[in-house]
Short mmCIF file of C-alpha atoms and ligand atoms in Angstrom, two decimals:
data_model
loop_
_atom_site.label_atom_id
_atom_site.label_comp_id
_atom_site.label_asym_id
_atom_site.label_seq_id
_atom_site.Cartn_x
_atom_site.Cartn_y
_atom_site.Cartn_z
CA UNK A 100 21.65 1.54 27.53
CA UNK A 101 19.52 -1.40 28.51
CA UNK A 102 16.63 -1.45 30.49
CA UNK A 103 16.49 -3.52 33.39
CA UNK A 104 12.62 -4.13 32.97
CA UNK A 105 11.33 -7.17 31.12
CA UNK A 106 11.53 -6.35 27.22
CA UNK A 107 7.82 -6.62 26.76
CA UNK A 108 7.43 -3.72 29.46
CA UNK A 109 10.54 -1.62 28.41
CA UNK A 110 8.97 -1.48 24.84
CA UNK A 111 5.63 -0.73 26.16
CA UNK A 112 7.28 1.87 27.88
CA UNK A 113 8.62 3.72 25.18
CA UNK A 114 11.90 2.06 24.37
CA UNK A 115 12.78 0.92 20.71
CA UNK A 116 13.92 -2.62 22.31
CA UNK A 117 15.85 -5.11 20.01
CA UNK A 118 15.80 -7.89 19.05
CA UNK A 119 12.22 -6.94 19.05
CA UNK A 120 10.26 -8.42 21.85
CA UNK A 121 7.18 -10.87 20.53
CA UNK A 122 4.00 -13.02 21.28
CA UNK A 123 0.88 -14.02 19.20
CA UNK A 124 -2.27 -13.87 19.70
CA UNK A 125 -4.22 -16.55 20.38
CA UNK A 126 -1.16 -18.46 20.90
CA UNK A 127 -2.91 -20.67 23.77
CA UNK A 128 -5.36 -23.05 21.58
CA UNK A 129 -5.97 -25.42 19.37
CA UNK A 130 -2.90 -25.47 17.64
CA UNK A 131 -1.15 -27.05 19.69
CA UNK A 132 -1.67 -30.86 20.55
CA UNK A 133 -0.69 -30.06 24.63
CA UNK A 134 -3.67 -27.83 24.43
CA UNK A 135 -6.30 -30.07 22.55
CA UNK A 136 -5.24 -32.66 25.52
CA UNK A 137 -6.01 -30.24 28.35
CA UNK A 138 -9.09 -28.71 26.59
CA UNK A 139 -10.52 -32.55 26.18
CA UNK A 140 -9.95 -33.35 29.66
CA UNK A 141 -11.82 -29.72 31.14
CA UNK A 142 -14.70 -30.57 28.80
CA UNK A 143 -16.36 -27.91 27.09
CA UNK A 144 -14.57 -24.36 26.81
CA UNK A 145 -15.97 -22.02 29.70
CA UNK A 146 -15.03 -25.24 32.64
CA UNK A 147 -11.35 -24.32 30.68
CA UNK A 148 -11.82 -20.20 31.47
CA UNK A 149 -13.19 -21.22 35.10
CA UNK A 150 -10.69 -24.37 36.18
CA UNK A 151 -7.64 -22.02 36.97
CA UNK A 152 -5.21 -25.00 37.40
CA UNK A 153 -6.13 -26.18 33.66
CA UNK A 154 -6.18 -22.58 32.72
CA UNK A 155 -3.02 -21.46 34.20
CA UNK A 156 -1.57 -24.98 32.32
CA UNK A 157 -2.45 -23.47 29.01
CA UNK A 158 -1.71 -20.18 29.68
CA UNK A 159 2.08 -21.25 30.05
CA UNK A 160 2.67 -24.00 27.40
CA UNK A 161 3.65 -22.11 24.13
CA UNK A 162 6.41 -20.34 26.98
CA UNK A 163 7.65 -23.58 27.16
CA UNK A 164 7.89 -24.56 23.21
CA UNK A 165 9.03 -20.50 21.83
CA UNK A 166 9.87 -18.70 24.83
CA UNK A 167 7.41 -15.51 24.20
CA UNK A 168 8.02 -12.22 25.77
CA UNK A 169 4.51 -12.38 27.26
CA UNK A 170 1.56 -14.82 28.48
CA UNK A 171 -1.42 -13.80 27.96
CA UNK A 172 -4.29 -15.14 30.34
CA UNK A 173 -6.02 -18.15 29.16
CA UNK A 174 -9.79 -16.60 29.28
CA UNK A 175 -11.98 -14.99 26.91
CA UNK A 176 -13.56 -11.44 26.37
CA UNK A 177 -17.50 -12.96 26.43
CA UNK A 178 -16.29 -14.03 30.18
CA UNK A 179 -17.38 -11.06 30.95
CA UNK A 180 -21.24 -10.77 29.55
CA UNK A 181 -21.26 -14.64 31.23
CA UNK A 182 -20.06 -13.21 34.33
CA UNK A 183 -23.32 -10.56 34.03
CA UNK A 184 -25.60 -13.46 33.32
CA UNK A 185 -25.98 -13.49 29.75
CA UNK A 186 -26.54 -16.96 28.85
CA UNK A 187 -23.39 -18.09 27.22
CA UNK A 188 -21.79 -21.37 24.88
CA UNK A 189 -19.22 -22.49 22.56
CA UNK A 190 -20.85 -24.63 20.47
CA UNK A 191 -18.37 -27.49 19.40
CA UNK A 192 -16.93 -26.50 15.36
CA UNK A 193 -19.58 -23.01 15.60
CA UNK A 194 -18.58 -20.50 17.78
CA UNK A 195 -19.98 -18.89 20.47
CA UNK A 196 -23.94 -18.30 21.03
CA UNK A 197 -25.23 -15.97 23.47
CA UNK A 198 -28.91 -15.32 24.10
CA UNK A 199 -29.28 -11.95 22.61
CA UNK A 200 -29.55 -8.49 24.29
CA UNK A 201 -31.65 -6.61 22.48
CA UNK A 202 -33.57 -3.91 24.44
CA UNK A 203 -33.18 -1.30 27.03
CA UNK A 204 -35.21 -3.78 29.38
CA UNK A 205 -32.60 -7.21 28.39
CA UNK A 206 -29.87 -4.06 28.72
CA UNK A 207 -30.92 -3.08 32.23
CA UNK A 208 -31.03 -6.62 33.51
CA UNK A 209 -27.51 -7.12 32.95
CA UNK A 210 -25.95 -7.95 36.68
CA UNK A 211 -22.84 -5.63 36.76
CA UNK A 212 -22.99 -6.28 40.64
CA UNK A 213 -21.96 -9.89 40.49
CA UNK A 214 -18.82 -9.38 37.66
CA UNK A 215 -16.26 -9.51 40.31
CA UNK A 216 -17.79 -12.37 42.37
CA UNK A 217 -18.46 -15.07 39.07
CA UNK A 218 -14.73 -14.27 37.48
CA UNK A 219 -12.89 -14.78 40.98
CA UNK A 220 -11.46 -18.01 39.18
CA UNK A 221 -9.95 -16.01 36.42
CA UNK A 222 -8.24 -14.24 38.53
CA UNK A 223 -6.70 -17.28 40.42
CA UNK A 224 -5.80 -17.99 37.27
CA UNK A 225 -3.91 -15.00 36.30
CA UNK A 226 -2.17 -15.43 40.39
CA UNK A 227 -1.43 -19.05 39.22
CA UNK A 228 0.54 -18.00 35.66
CA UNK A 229 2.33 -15.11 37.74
CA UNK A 230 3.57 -17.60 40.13
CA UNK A 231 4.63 -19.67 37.21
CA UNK A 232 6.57 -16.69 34.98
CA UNK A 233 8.36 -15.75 38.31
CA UNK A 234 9.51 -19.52 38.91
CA UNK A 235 10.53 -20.55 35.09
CA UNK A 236 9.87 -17.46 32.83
CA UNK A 237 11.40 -14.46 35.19
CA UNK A 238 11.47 -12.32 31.65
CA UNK A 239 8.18 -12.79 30.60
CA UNK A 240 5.69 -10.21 31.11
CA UNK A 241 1.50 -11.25 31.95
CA UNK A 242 -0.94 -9.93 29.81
CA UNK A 243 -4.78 -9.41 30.88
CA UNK A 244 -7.41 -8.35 28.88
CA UNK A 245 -10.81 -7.99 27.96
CA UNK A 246 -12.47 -6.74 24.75
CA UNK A 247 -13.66 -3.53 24.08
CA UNK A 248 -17.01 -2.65 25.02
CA UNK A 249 -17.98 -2.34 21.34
CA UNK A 250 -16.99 -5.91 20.20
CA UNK A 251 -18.23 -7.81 23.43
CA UNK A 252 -21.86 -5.51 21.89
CA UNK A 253 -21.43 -7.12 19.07
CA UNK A 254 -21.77 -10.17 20.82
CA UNK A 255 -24.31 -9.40 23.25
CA UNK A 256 -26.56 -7.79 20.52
CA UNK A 257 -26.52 -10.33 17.47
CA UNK A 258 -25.92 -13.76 19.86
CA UNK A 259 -23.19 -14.59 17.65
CA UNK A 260 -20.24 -14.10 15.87
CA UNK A 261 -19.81 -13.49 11.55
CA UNK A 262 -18.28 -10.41 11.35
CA UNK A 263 -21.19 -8.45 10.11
CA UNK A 264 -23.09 -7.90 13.30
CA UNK A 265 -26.46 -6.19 12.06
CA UNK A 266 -28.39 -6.18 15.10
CA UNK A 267 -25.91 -4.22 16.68
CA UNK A 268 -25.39 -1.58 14.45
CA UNK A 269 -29.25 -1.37 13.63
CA UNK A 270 -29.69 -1.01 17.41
CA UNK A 271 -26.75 1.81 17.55
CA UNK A 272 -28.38 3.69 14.76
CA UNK A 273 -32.17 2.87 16.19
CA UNK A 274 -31.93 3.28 19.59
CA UNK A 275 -28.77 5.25 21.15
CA UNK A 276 -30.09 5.57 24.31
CA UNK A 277 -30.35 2.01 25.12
CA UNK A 278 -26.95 1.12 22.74
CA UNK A 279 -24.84 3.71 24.93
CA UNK A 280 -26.40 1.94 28.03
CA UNK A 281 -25.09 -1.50 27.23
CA UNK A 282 -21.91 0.27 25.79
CA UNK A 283 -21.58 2.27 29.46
CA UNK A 284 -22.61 -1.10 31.25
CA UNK A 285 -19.82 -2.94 29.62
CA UNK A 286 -16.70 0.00 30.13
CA UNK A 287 -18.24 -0.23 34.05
CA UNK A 288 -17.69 -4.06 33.89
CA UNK A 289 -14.42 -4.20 32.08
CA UNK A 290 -12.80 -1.74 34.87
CA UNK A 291 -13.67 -3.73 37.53
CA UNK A 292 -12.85 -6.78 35.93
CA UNK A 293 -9.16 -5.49 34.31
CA UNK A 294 -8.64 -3.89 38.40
CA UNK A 295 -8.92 -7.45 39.51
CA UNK A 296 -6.65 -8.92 36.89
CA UNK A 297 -3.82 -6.39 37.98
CA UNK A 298 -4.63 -7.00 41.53
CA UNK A 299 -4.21 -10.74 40.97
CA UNK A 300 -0.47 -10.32 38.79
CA UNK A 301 -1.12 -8.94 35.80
CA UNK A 302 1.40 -6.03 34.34
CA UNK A 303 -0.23 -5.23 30.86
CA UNK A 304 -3.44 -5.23 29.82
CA UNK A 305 -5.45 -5.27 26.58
CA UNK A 306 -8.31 -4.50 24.83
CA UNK A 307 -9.27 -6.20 21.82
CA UNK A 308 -11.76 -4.50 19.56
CA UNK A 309 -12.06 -6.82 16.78
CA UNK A 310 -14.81 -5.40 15.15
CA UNK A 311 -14.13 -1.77 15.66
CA UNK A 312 -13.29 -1.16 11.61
CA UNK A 313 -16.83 -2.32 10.85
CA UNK A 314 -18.45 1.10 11.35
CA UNK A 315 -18.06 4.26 9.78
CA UNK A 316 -16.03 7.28 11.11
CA UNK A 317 -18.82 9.10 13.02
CA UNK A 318 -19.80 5.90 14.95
CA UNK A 319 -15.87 4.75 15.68
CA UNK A 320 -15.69 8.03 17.22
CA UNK A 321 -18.94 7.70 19.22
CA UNK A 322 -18.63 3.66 20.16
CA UNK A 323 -14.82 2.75 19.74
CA UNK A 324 -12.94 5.72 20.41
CA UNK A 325 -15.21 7.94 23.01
CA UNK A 326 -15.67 4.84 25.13
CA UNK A 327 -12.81 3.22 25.13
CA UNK A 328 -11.09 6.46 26.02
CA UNK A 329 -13.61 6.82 28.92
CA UNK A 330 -12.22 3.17 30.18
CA UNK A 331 -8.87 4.00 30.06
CA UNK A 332 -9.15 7.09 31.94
CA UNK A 333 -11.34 5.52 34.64
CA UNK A 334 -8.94 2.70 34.97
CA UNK A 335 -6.20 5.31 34.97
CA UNK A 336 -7.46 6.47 38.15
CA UNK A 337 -6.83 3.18 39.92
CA UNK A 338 -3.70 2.05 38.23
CA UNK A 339 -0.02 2.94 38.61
CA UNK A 340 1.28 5.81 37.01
CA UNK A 341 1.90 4.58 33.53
CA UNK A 342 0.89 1.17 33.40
CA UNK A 343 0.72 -0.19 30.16
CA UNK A 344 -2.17 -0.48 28.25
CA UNK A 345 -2.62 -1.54 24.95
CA UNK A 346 -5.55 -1.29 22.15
CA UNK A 347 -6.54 -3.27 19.25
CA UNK A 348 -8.93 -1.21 16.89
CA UNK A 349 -8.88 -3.83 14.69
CA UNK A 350 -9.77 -2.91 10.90
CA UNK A 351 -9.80 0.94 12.27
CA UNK A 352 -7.50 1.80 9.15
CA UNK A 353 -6.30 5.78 9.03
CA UNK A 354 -8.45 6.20 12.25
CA UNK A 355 -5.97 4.18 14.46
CA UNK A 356 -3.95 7.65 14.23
CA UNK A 357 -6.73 9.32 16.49
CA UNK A 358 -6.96 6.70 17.80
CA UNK A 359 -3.59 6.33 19.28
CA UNK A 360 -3.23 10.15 19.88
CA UNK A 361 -7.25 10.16 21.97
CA UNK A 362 -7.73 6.77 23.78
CA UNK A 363 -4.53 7.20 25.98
CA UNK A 364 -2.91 3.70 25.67
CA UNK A 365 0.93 2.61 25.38
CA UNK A 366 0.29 0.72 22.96
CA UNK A 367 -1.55 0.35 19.50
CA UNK A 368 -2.20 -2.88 17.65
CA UNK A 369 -1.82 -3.19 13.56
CA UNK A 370 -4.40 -5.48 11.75
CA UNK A 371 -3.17 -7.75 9.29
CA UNK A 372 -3.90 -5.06 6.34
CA UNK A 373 -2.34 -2.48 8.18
CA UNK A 374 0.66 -1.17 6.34
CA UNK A 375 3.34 -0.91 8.92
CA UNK A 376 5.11 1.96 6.93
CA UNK A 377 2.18 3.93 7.48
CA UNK A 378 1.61 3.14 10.58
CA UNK A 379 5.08 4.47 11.30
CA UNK A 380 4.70 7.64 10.11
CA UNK A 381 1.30 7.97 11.20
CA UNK A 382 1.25 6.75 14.77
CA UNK A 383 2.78 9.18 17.50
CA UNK A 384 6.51 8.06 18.30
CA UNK A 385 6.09 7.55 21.91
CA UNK A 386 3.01 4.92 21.08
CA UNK A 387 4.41 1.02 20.70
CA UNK A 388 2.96 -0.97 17.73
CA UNK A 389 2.53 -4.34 17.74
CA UNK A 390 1.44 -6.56 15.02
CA UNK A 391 1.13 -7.64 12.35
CA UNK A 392 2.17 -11.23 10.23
CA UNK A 393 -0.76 -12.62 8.56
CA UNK A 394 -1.70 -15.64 10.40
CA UNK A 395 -2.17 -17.02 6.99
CA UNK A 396 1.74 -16.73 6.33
CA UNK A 397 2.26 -19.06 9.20
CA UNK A 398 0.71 -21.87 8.17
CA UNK A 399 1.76 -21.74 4.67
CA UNK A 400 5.42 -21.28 6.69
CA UNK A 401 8.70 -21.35 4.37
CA UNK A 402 9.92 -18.02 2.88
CA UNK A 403 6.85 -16.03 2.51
CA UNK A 404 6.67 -15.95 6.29
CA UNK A 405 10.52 -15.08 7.21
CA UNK A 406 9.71 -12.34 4.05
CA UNK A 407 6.92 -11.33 5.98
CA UNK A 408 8.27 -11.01 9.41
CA UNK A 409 11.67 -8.99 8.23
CA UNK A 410 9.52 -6.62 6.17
CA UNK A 411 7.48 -5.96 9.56
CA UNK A 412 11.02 -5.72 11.40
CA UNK A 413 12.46 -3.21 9.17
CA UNK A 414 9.49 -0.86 8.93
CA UNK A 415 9.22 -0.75 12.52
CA UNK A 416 13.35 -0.56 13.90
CA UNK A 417 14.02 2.22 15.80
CA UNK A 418 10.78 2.64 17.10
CA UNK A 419 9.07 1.06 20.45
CA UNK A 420 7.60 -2.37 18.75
CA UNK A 421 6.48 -5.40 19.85
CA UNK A 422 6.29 -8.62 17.07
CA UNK A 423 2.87 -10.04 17.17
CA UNK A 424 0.27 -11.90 14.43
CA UNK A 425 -2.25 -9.07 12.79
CA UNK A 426 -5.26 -11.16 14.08
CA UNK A 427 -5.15 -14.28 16.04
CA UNK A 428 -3.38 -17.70 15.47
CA UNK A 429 -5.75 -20.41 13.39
CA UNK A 430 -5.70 -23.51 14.36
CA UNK A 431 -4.14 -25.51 11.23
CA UNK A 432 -1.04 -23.24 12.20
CA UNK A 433 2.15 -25.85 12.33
CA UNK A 434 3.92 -25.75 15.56
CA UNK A 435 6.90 -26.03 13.86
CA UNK A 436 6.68 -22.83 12.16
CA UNK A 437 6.06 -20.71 14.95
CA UNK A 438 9.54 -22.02 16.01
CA UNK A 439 10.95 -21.02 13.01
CA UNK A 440 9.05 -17.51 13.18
CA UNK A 441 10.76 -17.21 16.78
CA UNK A 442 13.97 -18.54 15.78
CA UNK A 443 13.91 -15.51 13.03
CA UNK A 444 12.60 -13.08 15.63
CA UNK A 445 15.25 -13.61 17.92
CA UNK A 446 18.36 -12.60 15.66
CA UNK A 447 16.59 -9.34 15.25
O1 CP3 B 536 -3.98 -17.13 23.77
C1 CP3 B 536 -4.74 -16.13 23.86
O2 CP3 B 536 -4.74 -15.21 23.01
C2 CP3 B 536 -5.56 -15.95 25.12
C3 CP3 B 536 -6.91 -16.35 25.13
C4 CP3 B 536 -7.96 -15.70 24.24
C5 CP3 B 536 -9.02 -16.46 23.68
N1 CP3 B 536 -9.88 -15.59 23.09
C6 CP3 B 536 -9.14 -17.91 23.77
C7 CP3 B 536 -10.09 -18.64 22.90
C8 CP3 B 536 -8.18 -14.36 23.92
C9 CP3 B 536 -7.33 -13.14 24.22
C10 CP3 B 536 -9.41 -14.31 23.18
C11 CP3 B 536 -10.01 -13.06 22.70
C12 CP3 B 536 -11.23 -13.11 21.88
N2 CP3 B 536 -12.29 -13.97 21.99
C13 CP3 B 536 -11.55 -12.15 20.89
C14 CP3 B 536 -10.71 -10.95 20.51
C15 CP3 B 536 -9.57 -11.30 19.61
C16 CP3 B 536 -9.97 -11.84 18.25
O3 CP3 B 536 -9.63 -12.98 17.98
O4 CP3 B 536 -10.60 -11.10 17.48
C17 CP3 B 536 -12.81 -12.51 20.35
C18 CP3 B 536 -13.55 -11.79 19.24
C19 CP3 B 536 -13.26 -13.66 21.06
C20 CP3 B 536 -14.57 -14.37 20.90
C21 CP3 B 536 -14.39 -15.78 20.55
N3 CP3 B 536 -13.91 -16.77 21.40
C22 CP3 B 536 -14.70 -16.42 19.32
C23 CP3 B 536 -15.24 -15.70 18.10
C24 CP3 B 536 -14.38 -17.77 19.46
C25 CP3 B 536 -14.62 -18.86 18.46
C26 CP3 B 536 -13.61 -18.84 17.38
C27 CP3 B 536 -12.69 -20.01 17.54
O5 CP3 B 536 -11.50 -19.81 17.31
O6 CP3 B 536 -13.20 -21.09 17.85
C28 CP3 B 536 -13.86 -17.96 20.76
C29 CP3 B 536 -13.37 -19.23 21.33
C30 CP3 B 536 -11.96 -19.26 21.82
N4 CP3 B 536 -11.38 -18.28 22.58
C31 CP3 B 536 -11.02 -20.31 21.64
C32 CP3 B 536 -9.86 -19.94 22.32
C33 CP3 B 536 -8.59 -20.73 22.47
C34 CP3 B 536 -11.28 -21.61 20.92
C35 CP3 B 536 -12.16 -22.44 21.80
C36 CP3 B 536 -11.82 -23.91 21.84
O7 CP3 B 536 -10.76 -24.30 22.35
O8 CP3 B 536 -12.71 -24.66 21.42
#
């Protein structure tokens, strides 16, 4: 039997679709030369997040090259610490710099009242790409997101990004009490902000917690899983019966099994070095994976990536999957091998 819904949400909801439906993270950006044009003409990065025409624009143009399963809003997950105040930039070739959060009296400043007011153009954004998939892409789900209130910490706490995050985790270990009240802060901002998004068109959302693998088991329990759970069932009581969420512990190894059976999601994303055999036998059956091609094996293209992408498929047939990059696209990525990636994914 086939479901009527779009293949995104029937896998999301528990179906073992095939040809297996597929997007990639990240697969709005620099990659693509469409994209460097619109990005030079917003100027800097956050005019991009907050000029919903422009946004909406990039949002939709890898539809138009590969024909994805799913857009995923054009924004970012530090949108939301800018949309509390926290002084935010991209600095051209460096990454993003925040001014750093450090204390329970920088926590308590934080303007949670004014996160639904200062991202109102996000969410024209997400009205303008529904508009769009309903007009030229009537198969194609809309993804929102926001990251996890652990990795936009990370963030917030160290000012920047390099993967080790000290600050943060000395202030989790140091100071609970004020940690937890940034962490609580940040699942009270992400609700509102993920409501809006599903007000404004959205019909998936995701949370992205890149860094969640960086801490040992005790503190994923207490600042990835605990919280993120608390989230979901908060947003829970605002959302449809069953609308499809998905989380990305990134790095979370064997713990994305409790994971998957605590935080209440749809859907669980694998990590690059997440074996998907594993994964299979270790995530419940009526959880979706998605993931998880090395976005290394698409720029170096050629076999190794159709190798890559069939070994994926045939660990993960016969269960509710969705195809999708272990991490996010880089930007030497060659256009034309995500069309040959896509070209692969669609014989199934
Ligand atoms: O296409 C999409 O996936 C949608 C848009 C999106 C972006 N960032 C756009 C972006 C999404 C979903 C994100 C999520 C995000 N942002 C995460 C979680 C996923 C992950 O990759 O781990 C994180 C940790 C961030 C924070 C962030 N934003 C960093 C570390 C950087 C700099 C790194 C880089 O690639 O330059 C950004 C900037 C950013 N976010 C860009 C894009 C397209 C590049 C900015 C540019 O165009 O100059």
């Amino acid at each position: 039997m086939t479901s009527a819904k779009k293949p995104l949400l029937a896998a999301l909801g528990g179906e073992a679709v095939w040809p297996p439906p597929f997007w990639l993270m990240r697969q709005a950006g620099r990659y693509l030369p469409e994209y460097r044009e619109v990005r030079a003409q917003a100027g800097d990065f956050i005019a991009l997040c907050t000029a919903p025409k422009l946004a909406a624009e990039v949002t939709l143009q890898p539809l138009r090259r590969y024909g994805m399963d799913a857009a995923i809003l054009f924004s970012d997950i530090l949108m939301v610490p800018w949309a509390m105040g926290q002084g935010l930039r991209f600095a051209e070739g460096e990454g993003p710099r925040l001014d750093p959060v450090q204390d329970a009296k920088a926590i308590a400043g934080l303007k949670l009242g004014q996160v639904v007011e200062k991202s109102a153009p996000i969410m024209e954004t997400v009205s303008r790409v529904a508009a769009g998939l309903k007009k030229d892409h009537p198969n194609t789900a809309l993804i929102g997101f926001c990251g996890a209130p652990f990795t936009v910490a990370c963030y917030m706490v160290d000012g920047k990004g390099g993967g080790e995050f000290p600050m943060t985790r000395r202030l989790a270990y140091g100071d609970p009490a004020a940690f937890g009240a940034l962490i609580d802060t940040l699942a009270e901002a992400s609700r509102l902000y993920l409501l809006e998004q599903v007000k404004a068109g959205a019909e998936a959302l995701m949370i992205f917690d890149s860094w969640a693998g960086m801490l040992p088991p005790s503190q994923f329990r207490r600042w990835v899983i605990e919280p993120t759970a608390r989230l979901v069932r908060a947003l829970r009581r605002d959302l449809p019966p069953g609308f499809p969420l998905i989380g990305f512990p990134r790095l979370a190894g064997p713990l994305l099994t409790e994971y998957a059976e605590t935080v209440g999601v749809q859907a669980v994303g694998m990590d690059t070095g997440m074996d998907p055999v594993w994964a299979a036998k270790h995530v419940p059956a009526e959880v979706a994976l998605q993931g998880n091609l090395d976005p290394q094996a698409l720029v170096a293209g050629g076999p190794a990536l159709i190798e890559q992408a069939e070994s994926i498929m045939a660990a993960m047939k016969g269960r509710p999957f969705i195809f999708n990059l272990g991490h996010g696209i880089v930007p030497p990525t060659p256009p034309e091998h995500v069309a040959a990636l896509a070209e692969r994914l669609k014989r199934g």
